Coordinates of C-alpha atoms in Angstrom, one line a residue:
M1 CA 0.0 0.1 0.1
S2 CA 1.7 3.3 -0.9
D3 CA 0.2 7.2 -1.3
A4 CA 2.6 8.3 -4.6
P5 CA 2.2 12.0 -4.3
T6 CA 0.7 13.8 -7.3
S7 CA 1.0 17.4 -6.9
R8 CA 3.3 19.6 -8.6
D9 CA 3.8 21.7 -5.6
P10 CA 6.4 20.5 -3.1
A11 CA 5.3 21.6 -0.1
A12 CA 1.4 20.7 -0.8
E13 CA 2.3 17.2 -2.2
F14 CA 4.4 16.3 1.2
D15 CA 1.5 17.4 3.2
E16 CA -1.0 15.2 1.6
F17 CA 1.6 12.5 1.7
Y18 CA 2.1 12.9 5.4
R19 CA -1.3 13.2 6.1
L20 CA -2.4 9.6 4.6
T21 CA 0.6 7.8 5.7
R22 CA 1.6 8.7 9.1
D23 CA -1.1 7.0 10.8
R24 CA -0.4 3.1 9.5
L25 CA 3.4 3.6 9.4
L26 CA 2.7 4.5 13.4
L27 CA 0.8 1.6 13.2
Q28 CA 3.6 -0.8 11.8
T29 CA 6.3 0.7 13.5
F30 CA 4.4 0.2 16.8
A31 CA 3.8 -3.5 16.1
L32 CA 7.7 -3.6 15.3
T33 CA 9.2 -2.5 18.8
G34 CA 6.0 -2.2 21.4
D35 CA 7.1 0.8 22.0
L36 CA 4.6 3.7 21.4
T37 CA 6.6 6.9 22.2
A38 CA 9.9 5.5 20.8
S39 CA 7.4 4.2 17.1
R40 CA 5.8 8.2 17.6
S41 CA 9.3 9.8 17.6
G42 CA 11.3 7.2 14.7
V43 CA 7.9 8.2 12.9
R44 CA 8.1 11.7 13.1
D45 CA 12.1 12.3 12.1
A46 CA 11.5 9.6 9.3
F47 CA 9.1 12.3 7.9
V48 CA 12.0 15.1 8.4
V49 CA 14.4 12.8 6.5
A50 CA 11.8 12.4 3.9
W51 CA 11.2 16.3 3.5
H52 CA 15.2 16.8 4.0
H53 CA 15.3 14.5 0.2
W54 CA 11.9 15.2 -0.7
P55 CA 12.8 15.4 -4.7
K56 CA 14.3 12.3 -4.5
T57 CA 11.7 10.8 -2.1
A58 CA 8.7 11.7 -4.2
R59 CA 10.3 10.0 -7.3
A60 CA 10.5 6.9 -5.4
T61 CA 8.6 3.9 -6.8
D62 CA 7.2 3.4 -3.5
P63 CA 7.7 6.4 -1.2
E64 CA 6.3 4.6 2.0
S65 CA 8.6 1.8 2.0
T66 CA 11.1 4.6 2.0
V67 CA 9.8 6.3 5.0
R68 CA 9.1 3.7 6.7
T69 CA 12.9 1.7 6.7
T70 CA 13.9 4.9 8.0
A71 CA 11.2 4.9 10.9
W72 CA 11.8 1.5 11.7
R73 CA 15.6 2.0 11.9
H74 CA 15.2 4.9 14.4
A75 CA 12.3 3.7 16.4
L76 CA 14.2 0.2 17.0
R77 CA 17.3 2.3 18.4
R78 CA 15.2 4.3 20.7
A79 CA 13.4 1.6 21.8
T80 CA 16.4 -1.0 22.7
A81 CA 16.2 0.1 26.5
R82 CA 12.8 -0.5 27.4
R83 CA 11.9 -3.5 24.6
W84 CA 8.2 -4.5 24.9
R85 CA 7.5 -2.0 27.8
R86 CA 4.2 -0.8 27.4
D87 CA 2.0 1.5 28.6
Q88 CA -0.6 0.1 31.3
D89 CA -4.0 1.4 29.6
F90 CA -3.7 -0.6 26.2
D91 CA -6.7 -3.0 26.0
A92 CA -6.3 -6.8 26.2
E93 CA -6.3 -7.4 22.4
A94 CA -3.3 -5.3 22.1
N95 CA -1.4 -6.9 24.7
A96 CA -1.8 -9.9 23.9
V97 CA -1.0 -8.9 19.8
L98 CA 2.3 -7.7 21.2
D99 CA 3.1 -10.5 23.5
G100 CA 2.4 -12.7 20.5
L101 CA 4.9 -10.5 18.2
A102 CA 7.7 -10.3 21.0
D103 CA 8.0 -14.3 20.6
L104 CA 9.0 -13.6 16.8
S105 CA 12.5 -12.6 15.7
L106 CA 13.2 -9.2 14.7
V107 CA 13.1 -10.5 10.8
Q108 CA 10.3 -12.9 11.2
R109 CA 8.7 -9.6 12.7
K110 CA 9.2 -7.3 9.7
V111 CA 8.1 -10.1 7.2
L112 CA 4.9 -10.5 8.9
L113 CA 4.3 -7.0 9.3
L114 CA 5.0 -6.1 5.7
T115 CA 3.0 -8.7 4.3
Q116 CA 0.2 -8.9 6.8
L117 CA -0.1 -5.3 8.1
A118 CA 1.5 -3.2 5.4
G119 CA -0.1 -5.3 2.5
T120 CA 3.2 -5.3 0.5
S121 CA 4.0 -8.5 -1.6
L122 CA 6.3 -11.3 -0.6
Q123 CA 8.9 -10.0 -3.2
A124 CA 9.0 -6.4 -2.1
A125 CA 9.1 -7.5 1.5
A126 CA 12.1 -9.9 1.1
R127 CA 13.8 -6.7 -0.4
E128 CA 12.9 -4.5 2.2
V129 CA 14.7 -6.8 4.8
A130 CA 17.4 -8.0 2.2
L131 CA 16.9 -11.5 2.4
P132 CA 16.3 -13.7 -0.6
L133 CA 12.8 -14.7 -1.8
E134 CA 13.0 -18.6 -0.6
A135 CA 14.6 -17.5 3.0
A136 CA 12.0 -14.4 3.4
S137 CA 9.2 -17.3 2.8
R138 CA 10.4 -19.4 5.1
E139 CA 10.7 -16.8 7.4
L140 CA 6.9 -15.2 6.7
G141 CA 5.6 -19.3 7.1
T142 CA 7.4 -19.8 10.8
G143 CA 6.4 -16.1 12.0
A144 CA 2.8 -16.5 11.1
A145 CA 2.3 -20.4 12.5
D146 CA 4.0 -19.3 15.8
F147 CA 1.9 -15.9 16.0
A148 CA -1.5 -17.5 15.3
R149 CA -0.4 -20.3 17.8
V150 CA 0.1 -18.4 20.5
R151 CA -2.9 -16.1 19.5
A152 CA -5.1 -19.6 19.2
I153 CA -6.2 -17.9 15.8
D154 CA -6.0 -19.0 11.8
T155 CA -3.2 -17.7 10.1
A156 CA -5.8 -15.8 7.8
E157 CA -7.0 -13.8 10.6
I158 CA -3.5 -12.4 11.3
P159 CA -4.1 -8.9 9.3
Q160 CA -7.2 -8.3 11.5
A161 CA -5.3 -9.3 15.4
L162 CA -2.5 -7.0 13.8
A163 CA -4.8 -4.3 12.8
S164 CA -6.6 -4.1 16.3
L165 CA -3.2 -2.4 17.6
S166 CA -5.0 0.4 15.9
S167 CA -6.9 0.9 19.3
A168 CA -3.4 2.2 21.1
T169 CA -2.4 4.2 18.1
R170 CA -5.5 6.6 16.9
T171 CA -5.0 8.3 20.1
V172 CA -1.3 9.8 19.2
R173 CA -1.3 13.5 18.0
W174 CA 1.0 14.2 15.3
P175 CA 3.4 17.6 14.8
R176 CA 1.6 20.4 11.9
S177 CA 3.1 19.4 8.5
S178 CA 4.7 23.1 8.5
I179 CA 6.5 21.9 11.5
I180 CA 8.4 18.8 9.8
T181 CA 9.0 20.8 6.7
R182 CA 10.7 23.2 9.1
A183 CA 12.7 20.8 10.8
G184 CA 13.1 18.9 7.6
G185 CA 14.3 22.1 5.7
A186 CA 17.1 23.3 8.9
R187 CA 18.6 19.6 8.6
R188 CA 18.8 20.3 4.8
R189 CA 20.6 23.7 5.4
A190 CA 22.9 22.1 8.0
H191 CA 24.1 19.3 5.4
T192 CA 24.9 22.4 3.4
V193 CA 27.8 24.0 5.8
A194 CA 30.3 21.6 5.4
G195 CA 30.7 21.6 1.5
A196 CA 29.9 25.5 1.4
V197 CA 33.0 26.2 3.8
A198 CA 35.1 24.2 1.4
V199 CA 34.0 25.8 -1.8
A200 CA 34.5 29.1 0.2
A201 CA 38.2 28.0 1.5
T202 CA 39.1 26.9 -2.3
L203 CA 37.9 30.3 -3.5
V204 CA 40.1 32.4 -0.9
V205 CA 43.3 30.0 -2.0
A206 CA 42.7 30.7 -5.6
G207 CA 42.5 34.4 -5.1
M208 CA 39.1 34.6 -6.3
A209 CA 37.1 37.9 -5.6
V210 CA 33.7 38.1 -6.5
G211 CA 31.6 41.1 -5.8
D212 CA 27.8 41.7 -5.8
S213 CA 26.4 44.5 -8.4
S214 CA 27.0 47.2 -5.6
G215 CA 30.6 46.4 -5.4
V216 CA 30.1 44.4 -2.2
R217 CA 32.0 41.2 -1.5
P218 CA 29.0 38.9 -0.4
T219 CA 29.8 36.7 2.7
L220 CA 29.2 32.9 3.0
D221 CA 26.1 32.3 5.2
R222 CA 26.7 29.3 7.2
Q223 CA 22.8 28.8 7.3
V224 CA 22.9 28.0 11.4
E225 CA 19.7 28.3 12.4
R226 CA 19.8 31.3 15.6
P227 CA 17.2 30.8 18.1
S228 CA 15.4 34.3 19.6
N229 CA 17.7 34.3 22.4
G230 CA 21.1 34.8 20.0
V231 CA 22.6 31.7 21.1
V232 CA 23.5 29.7 17.8
A233 CA 22.0 26.4 17.7
D234 CA 24.2 23.5 17.4
P235 CA 24.0 21.6 13.6
Q236 CA 21.9 18.7 12.5
V237 CA 23.7 15.7 13.5
T238 CA 24.8 13.4 10.8
L239 CA 26.9 10.0 10.7
P240 CA 26.9 8.3 7.3
D241 CA 28.5 5.3 7.0
T242 CA 31.2 6.7 4.8
E243 CA 32.9 8.1 7.7
L244 CA 33.6 4.8 9.1
L245 CA 37.0 3.4 9.0
P246 CA 37.8 1.4 5.5
A247 CA 39.9 -1.7 5.5
G248 CA 43.1 0.2 4.1
P249 CA 44.0 2.0 7.7
V250 CA 43.3 -1.1 9.4
Q251 CA 45.8 -3.3 7.4
T252 CA 48.4 -0.1 7.5
S253 CA 48.2 -0.3 11.5
L254 CA 48.0 -3.8 11.8
G255 CA 49.6 -5.9 9.0
G256 CA 48.4 -9.2 8.7
R257 CA 47.5 -11.6 5.8
G258 CA 44.8 -9.2 4.3
W259 CA 42.2 -7.2 6.3
K260 CA 39.0 -7.1 4.7
E261 CA 35.4 -5.3 5.7
R262 CA 33.0 -8.2 6.6
S263 CA 29.6 -6.2 7.1
T264 CA 28.3 -2.5 7.9
K265 CA 25.0 -2.5 9.9
D266 CA 23.4 -0.3 12.5
N267 CA 23.1 -2.9 15.0
S268 CA 19.3 -3.3 15.3
D269 CA 19.5 -7.1 15.0
G270 CA 20.5 -10.0 17.7
D271 CA 21.3 -8.8 21.5
G272 CA 23.4 -5.9 19.8
R273 CA 26.5 -6.8 22.3
V274 CA 29.0 -6.2 20.1
L275 CA 31.9 -5.3 22.2
A276 CA 33.7 -7.4 24.8
C277 CA 31.7 -5.9 28.2
Q278 CA 29.2 -4.4 26.3
Q279 CA 26.0 -4.1 28.1
A280 CA 23.2 -2.8 26.1
R281 CA 22.7 -2.3 22.5
Y282 CA 23.5 1.7 22.6
V283 CA 25.3 3.6 24.2
D284 CA 22.8 6.6 23.9
P285 CA 19.3 4.9 23.6
D286 CA 17.9 8.4 22.2
G287 CA 20.9 8.4 19.7
E288 CA 20.5 10.0 16.3
A289 CA 22.7 7.5 14.4
A290 CA 24.4 4.2 15.1
W291 CA 26.8 1.9 12.9
V292 CA 28.7 -1.6 13.8
R293 CA 31.5 -2.4 11.1
T294 CA 33.5 -5.4 11.2
F295 CA 37.0 -6.4 9.6
R296 CA 38.5 -9.5 9.2
D297 CA 42.1 -11.0 8.9
G298 CA 42.5 -13.9 6.9
P299 CA 39.6 -15.9 5.1
R300 CA 36.7 -16.1 6.6
G301 CA 35.6 -18.8 9.2
N302 CA 39.6 -19.6 10.1
D303 CA 39.4 -19.8 14.0
E304 CA 43.3 -18.3 14.0
T305 CA 41.8 -15.1 12.4
R306 CA 41.8 -11.4 14.5
R307 CA 38.7 -9.1 14.0
V308 CA 38.3 -5.8 14.3
I309 CA 35.0 -4.2 15.3
Q310 CA 34.1 -0.4 14.8
V311 CA 31.3 1.1 16.3
A312 CA 30.0 4.9 16.3
E313 CA 27.2 7.0 17.5
A314 CA 26.3 10.2 17.2
S315 CA 23.9 11.9 20.1
A316 CA 21.4 14.7 19.7
D317 CA 23.8 17.0 22.2
Q318 CA 27.0 17.9 23.7
D319 CA 25.6 16.3 27.3
S320 CA 24.3 13.3 25.9
A321 CA 27.9 12.5 24.1
R322 CA 29.5 13.1 27.1
T323 CA 27.2 11.0 29.2
S324 CA 27.4 7.9 26.1
Y325 CA 31.0 8.1 26.6
R326 CA 31.5 7.5 30.0
R327 CA 28.7 4.8 29.8
L328 CA 31.1 3.2 27.4
R329 CA 34.2 3.8 29.6
D330 CA 32.3 2.2 32.3
W331 CA 31.1 -0.7 30.6
M332 CA 35.0 -1.5 29.8
A333 CA 36.2 -0.4 33.7
G334 CA 33.6 -2.7 35.1
C335 CA 33.1 -5.6 32.8
A336 CA 30.3 -7.8 33.5
P337 CA 29.5 -6.7 36.9
E338 CA 27.4 -8.8 39.6
S339 CA 24.3 -6.8 38.9
N340 CA 24.2 -8.4 35.5
E341 CA 24.8 -11.9 36.0
G342 CA 21.6 -12.5 35.0
Q343 CA 22.4 -11.5 31.7
N344 CA 24.8 -14.7 31.4
L345 CA 27.9 -12.0 30.3
P346 CA 31.4 -13.5 30.0
Q347 CA 33.5 -13.1 32.6
H348 CA 36.4 -10.5 31.3
R349 CA 39.2 -9.3 33.2
L350 CA 40.5 -5.8 32.9
V351 CA 44.7 -6.1 32.4
A352 CA 45.6 -2.5 32.0
T353 CA 44.0 1.4 31.3
F354 CA 45.3 3.7 29.3
D355 CA 45.2 7.5 28.4
I356 CA 45.0 8.2 24.5
E357 CA 46.3 11.7 24.5
D358 CA 46.1 14.2 21.3
V359 CA 42.9 12.0 19.9
G360 CA 39.5 13.9 19.7
N361 CA 38.0 15.6 23.0
Q362 CA 38.5 12.1 25.1
A363 CA 40.1 8.7 24.2
H364 CA 41.0 6.0 26.2
L365 CA 42.0 2.4 25.6
F366 CA 41.2 -0.7 27.5
L367 CA 42.9 -4.1 27.7
L368 CA 41.0 -7.1 28.6
R369 CA 41.4 -11.0 28.5
N370 CA 38.9 -13.7 28.8
D371 CA 40.8 -16.5 30.7
Q372 CA 38.5 -18.8 29.3
T373 CA 38.6 -18.5 25.8
G374 CA 42.2 -17.2 25.5
V375 CA 41.1 -13.8 23.7
T376 CA 42.7 -10.5 24.3
Y377 CA 40.6 -7.5 23.6
A378 CA 42.2 -4.2 23.1
T379 CA 39.8 -1.7 22.5
A380 CA 40.0 1.8 22.0
M381 CA 37.3 4.9 22.5
A382 CA 37.3 8.3 21.5
R383 CA 34.6 11.2 21.8
T384 CA 34.7 14.2 18.8
G385 CA 32.0 16.8 20.1
R386 CA 28.6 14.6 19.7
L387 CA 30.0 11.5 18.1
V388 CA 31.5 8.5 19.9
T389 CA 33.5 5.6 18.5
A390 CA 35.4 2.8 19.5
V391 CA 38.0 0.2 17.9
S392 CA 38.5 -3.3 19.3
L393 CA 41.1 -5.6 18.1
E394 CA 40.2 -9.5 19.2
T395 CA 43.6 -11.6 19.0
A396 CA 44.8 -14.5 20.6
A397 CA 47.6 -12.6 21.4
L398 CA 48.6 -12.2 25.2
A399 CA 47.4 -8.9 26.5
M400 CA 50.3 -7.4 27.2
R401 CA 51.6 -8.1 23.9
T402 CA 48.7 -7.0 21.8
N403 CA 50.1 -3.8 19.9
R404 CA 48.2 -1.7 21.6
D405 CA 49.6 1.3 20.1
A406 CA 48.2 0.3 16.8
V407 CA 44.8 0.2 18.0
A408 CA 45.4 3.9 19.7
D409 CA 46.5 5.0 16.0
L410 CA 43.5 3.5 14.7
V411 CA 41.0 5.1 16.6
G412 CA 43.1 8.4 15.9
S413 CA 42.0 7.5 12.0
A414 CA 38.3 7.1 12.8
V415 CA 38.5 10.2 14.4
Q416 CA 39.9 12.2 11.8
R417 CA 37.4 10.9 9.1
M418 CA 34.7 11.7 11.9
C419 CA 35.7 15.0 12.8
K420 CA 34.9 17.1 9.4
L421 CA 31.2 16.6 10.1
P422 CA 29.4 18.9 11.8
A423 CA 28.4 17.4 14.6
A424 CA 32.3 16.5 15.4
G425 CA 34.6 18.2 17.7
K426 CA 38.3 18.0 18.0
C427 CA 40.3 16.1 15.5
A428 CA 43.4 13.8 15.9
G429 CA 47.0 14.4 16.0
D430 CA 49.6 11.6 17.1
A431 CA 48.0 9.4 19.6
A432 CA 50.2 8.4 22.8
L433 CA 49.7 6.0 25.2
S434 CA 50.1 6.5 28.8
E435 CA 49.0 3.8 31.6
V436 CA 47.1 5.0 34.1
P437 CA 44.7 3.7 37.3
P438 CA 41.7 1.8 36.5
F439 CA 38.5 4.1 36.7
P440 CA 36.1 3.3 40.2
A441 CA 33.8 0.5 39.5
G442 CA 32.1 -2.1 41.2
E443 CA 29.7 -2.1 44.3
N444 CA 32.6 -0.9 46.2
P445 CA 35.1 0.9 44.3
A446 CA 37.7 0.7 47.1
L447 CA 37.5 -3.1 46.8
L448 CA 38.5 -5.8 43.9
S449 CA 35.9 -6.8 42.0
T450 CA 35.7 -10.2 39.6
W451 CA 36.9 -8.5 36.7
D452 CA 40.2 -7.8 38.9
L453 CA 40.9 -11.3 39.3
P454 CA 43.7 -13.5 37.4
P455 CA 43.3 -17.2 36.5
A456 CA 43.5 -19.7 39.6
G457 CA 44.5 -22.7 37.5
R458 CA 42.8 -24.3 34.4
D459 CA 39.1 -25.3 34.1
T460 CA 38.3 -24.0 37.5
G461 CA 35.5 -22.0 36.0
T462 CA 34.4 -18.1 36.7
W463 CA 34.9 -16.0 39.7
V464 CA 32.0 -15.2 42.0
G465 CA 32.0 -12.8 45.0
P466 CA 28.9 -12.2 47.4
P467 CA 27.9 -8.4 48.4
V468 CA 30.5 -6.6 49.6
S469 CA 29.7 -6.8 53.6
A470 CA 30.6 -4.6 56.7
L471 CA 33.8 -5.6 58.6
T472 CA 32.9 -6.9 62.3
A473 CA 34.8 -8.3 65.0
E474 CA 35.0 -11.7 63.5
S475 CA 34.9 -11.2 59.8
G476 CA 37.6 -8.1 60.4
E477 CA 40.6 -11.0 61.6
I478 CA 42.2 -12.7 58.5
G479 CA 43.9 -15.5 60.0
V480 CA 46.8 -17.5 59.0
V481 CA 47.7 -21.0 60.2
S482 CA 50.9 -21.1 62.9
C483 CA 50.8 -17.2 62.8
S484 CA 48.9 -14.1 64.5
T485 CA 45.8 -12.8 62.8
V486 CA 45.7 -9.5 60.7
G487 CA 42.5 -7.5 62.4
L488 CA 40.9 -4.8 61.1
A489 CA 38.3 -4.2 63.1
G490 CA 37.8 -2.8 66.5
K491 CA 40.7 -0.3 67.5
F492 CA 44.3 -0.6 66.9
K493 CA 46.1 1.2 69.2
G494 CA 43.4 2.9 70.7
A495 CA 42.3 4.5 67.4
G496 CA 38.8 2.8 66.0
Y497 CA 39.0 1.8 62.1
R498 CA 36.2 3.5 60.3
H499 CA 34.7 2.5 56.6
G500 CA 35.6 -1.2 57.0
A501 CA 34.5 -3.3 54.2
L502 CA 35.4 -7.3 53.4
R503 CA 34.5 -9.2 50.2
S504 CA 35.4 -12.7 49.4
F505 CA 36.1 -14.7 46.1
V506 CA 35.1 -18.4 45.2
L507 CA 35.5 -20.8 42.2
P508 CA 32.1 -22.6 42.7
E509 CA 32.2 -24.4 39.2
A510 CA 35.3 -26.2 40.4
N511 CA 34.2 -28.1 43.8
L512 CA 37.6 -26.9 45.3
P513 CA 38.1 -27.6 49.1
V514 CA 36.3 -25.1 51.3
E515 CA 39.8 -23.6 52.6
F516 CA 40.3 -22.3 48.8
G517 CA 39.6 -19.1 48.3
L518 CA 40.4 -14.9 48.2
T519 CA 39.3 -12.2 50.8
Q520 CA 40.4 -8.5 51.0
A521 CA 39.4 -6.6 53.9
V522 CA 39.8 -2.5 53.8
A523 CA 39.4 0.1 56.7
S524 CA 40.8 3.6 57.2
L525 CA 43.0 4.9 60.2
P526 CA 44.7 7.8 61.1
A527 CA 47.6 8.3 59.3
K528 CA 50.2 7.5 61.7
R529 CA 48.4 4.3 63.0
A530 CA 47.9 3.5 59.2
S531 CA 51.7 3.4 59.2
Q532 CA 51.9 1.7 62.6
F533 CA 49.6 -0.9 61.1
V534 CA 51.8 -1.8 58.2
G535 CA 55.0 -2.2 60.7
D536 CA 53.3 -4.5 62.7
V537 CA 51.8 -6.9 60.4
R538 CA 55.2 -6.9 58.7
G539 CA 56.5 -7.8 62.3
K540 CA 54.3 -10.3 62.7
I541 CA 54.9 -12.3 59.3
A542 CA 58.7 -12.1 59.9
E543 CA 58.2 -13.8 63.4
C544 CA 55.8 -16.6 61.8
P545 CA 58.4 -19.5 61.3
D546 CA 59.4 -19.0 64.9
S547 CA 56.3 -18.5 66.6
D548 CA 55.0 -22.3 65.6
A549 CA 58.3 -24.5 64.9
G550 CA 56.5 -27.1 65.1
A551 CA 54.3 -26.2 62.0
G552 CA 57.2 -25.7 60.1
T553 CA 55.8 -22.2 58.0
K554 CA 58.0 -20.9 55.5
V555 CA 57.6 -17.4 54.4
R556 CA 58.9 -16.1 51.1
Q557 CA 58.6 -12.2 50.5
L558 CA 57.3 -11.6 47.0
L559 CA 57.4 -7.8 46.9
R560 CA 58.3 -4.9 49.4
R561 CA 58.1 -1.4 48.1
D562 CA 57.5 2.0 50.4
N563 CA 57.0 5.1 48.3
G564 CA 55.7 8.3 50.6
D565 CA 52.6 7.6 52.4
R566 CA 52.0 4.1 50.0
S567 CA 53.4 0.6 50.8
I568 CA 52.8 -2.5 49.3
T569 CA 54.4 -6.0 50.6
A570 CA 53.5 -9.4 49.6
W571 CA 54.5 -12.6 50.9
Q572 CA 53.7 -16.3 50.3
L573 CA 53.9 -18.8 53.2
R574 CA 53.6 -22.4 53.4
T575 CA 52.7 -24.3 56.7
E576 CA 52.8 -28.6 56.7
L577 CA 50.2 -29.8 58.7
P578 CA 49.3 -33.4 59.7
D579 CA 49.0 -36.2 57.2
D580 CA 51.9 -34.5 55.0
Q581 CA 49.1 -31.8 54.1
V582 CA 50.7 -28.1 53.0
L583 CA 49.0 -25.2 52.8
T584 CA 50.0 -22.1 50.8
Y585 CA 49.1 -18.6 51.7
D586 CA 49.6 -15.6 49.6
I587 CA 48.7 -12.3 51.7
A588 CA 49.5 -9.0 50.9
I589 CA 49.2 -5.5 53.2
L590 CA 48.9 -2.1 51.7
R591 CA 48.3 1.5 52.8
D592 CA 47.5 4.6 50.8
G593 CA 47.3 7.3 53.3
T594 CA 45.2 6.6 55.6
S595 CA 43.7 3.6 54.0
V596 CA 45.0 0.1 54.6
S597 CA 44.2 -3.3 53.5
A598 CA 44.9 -6.7 53.6
L599 CA 44.7 -9.3 50.8
L600 CA 44.7 -13.2 51.5
F601 CA 44.6 -15.8 49.0
V602 CA 44.2 -19.3 49.9
S603 CA 45.5 -21.5 47.1
V604 CA 45.1 -25.9 46.7
P605 CA 46.8 -27.8 44.1
R606 CA 44.2 -27.6 41.6
A607 CA 44.0 -23.5 42.3
Q608 CA 46.9 -21.5 42.1
M609 CA 48.3 -18.1 41.2
R610 CA 51.6 -17.5 39.9
D611 CA 53.6 -15.1 41.9
G612 CA 53.8 -12.5 39.3
N613 CA 50.0 -13.0 39.4
F614 CA 49.1 -12.5 43.0
V615 CA 52.0 -9.5 42.9
G616 CA 49.8 -8.3 40.0
L617 CA 46.2 -8.3 41.9
A618 CA 48.0 -6.8 44.9
E619 CA 49.1 -4.0 43.2
R620 CA 45.4 -3.3 41.6
A621 CA 44.1 -3.6 45.1
L622 CA 46.8 -1.0 46.0
E623 CA 45.7 1.5 43.1
R624 CA 41.8 0.9 43.9
L625 CA 41.9 1.5 48.0
D626 CA 42.4 5.3 46.7
E627 CA 38.5 5.4 46.6
L628 CA 38.0 4.7 50.3
P629 CA 37.3 7.6 52.2
G630 CA 39.8 9.0 54.5
Y631 CA 40.0 8.7 57.6
Q632 CA 38.1 11.8 58.5
K633 CA 35.7 11.9 55.8
K634 CA 32.0 10.5 56.7
R635 CA 30.4 8.6 54.6

């Protein structure tokens, strides 16, 4: 079904087209997303785009199909954060229809709606969803059968059932056509700014001066809308896929057997999680544009091939872009947080965090490792103005051997391509990496989290930690057999501990002995007492072999460093028990100003940490300890 424009006056023909098609496009979009608010916004935005390109849209064989494609893309992007969350005042029939549609895949839903609600032919529907005719027919048959079964109706009744959703959409009020055309006109003018500036620059370089009939040299009108308060409005956001990275820069930066672009999508299919640690489809659910481009090095299907993914999103304003960048950064900094365990996200370990200097307005790089699959992810992200992009390399190389400088160069190349767009900000120079402490993340940022923990043997599963608990007189004592306990509760030399917290971690899938586990306790003391605390623990550990000679405890110091009011000491202790049993402990004592921490790892033969891994974990714990409130600071 389509209402092709017939009037010769562009504004009049658009007005008629808008009036005749908006309600049914809203109905179709609502059926696709289950979100009435997002659907109205998506259809409205699609008409703005249609007026922007009206000469081309009006000449299309099926203008309504063109607008519908844009409306669906915009609405799906907006509806992601609240999929199928419906208003409570929809009638029972509408809710039941939406429930039936929600059980279908996105492709099945599209083909079903195109053929049974929009009235398009199967051939046209196949073209619109970019499927071969046979595949589209198969998806339609499966989707129609499943929907009819859920609704307990005959397949011939599907069009009538879908049409019943109009009970929810008929109450929507639309903006006047003049408002749509005004927004489309502003969008069109904003798109001409970059080209007009380039032309002006060319004329100046060539030494050309053009005057009007009165002899006055004309100026270039930038065509930026100026509100009545005198503030210059932001240019219209655009992010065409032509400004994404091509394969050439990937090959130049990373080398290899031959990088090739595999796909470019708007990320509206599947679960939308294309980056390691990504927790939602889009970093900006209300964004203006989004793209995902994938590259591979080597033949398709080779498990040894490397992969590069670029994501790019455009936000409506600077504040939204800053928020989007911060959200993406926080996803990487706190990978697979415990609050998302129900989403079954894979566990990735944060290896290192870097600043990237001289790239866009903000830029960082994260090294992540999945110890179960042996895959390393080097993910660099940057913001330029209202545009946010990330470039991620997936490789089997060890984390610290991954070419992170090349990935930083790639995100710089991505920013350089996008920074010429009207919504962009700062461009990129020579990317320079500098390692920085990890960003605060987790339930209590002063404590370690699961994404900080290195592996403890093969096939032991993933680390799990219960919620953070407050220290008590009992839980605040971390003991080692044959050695004195380390207490972080109550008082130390007359000063009461403050801000005490405790966290333990286990590997439940490995079925290990009960003594296995990792525990960390943190608390704050006055600065002098914190320093004395460290000295006291060091003395107790040193005396450990002599405190109970029968136990045969051996102490080996792994690390000791003092730097002003920061200190770190790590040991390994081995204690012989009856029946030739040996217990191995790794323990670290940390101090950062008024904050102190004790870290204890009890290993078993099947689950152990290398010395370097435990020392690295203690270093990470010291970095996070900076987040604990100072002794004088109340929570």
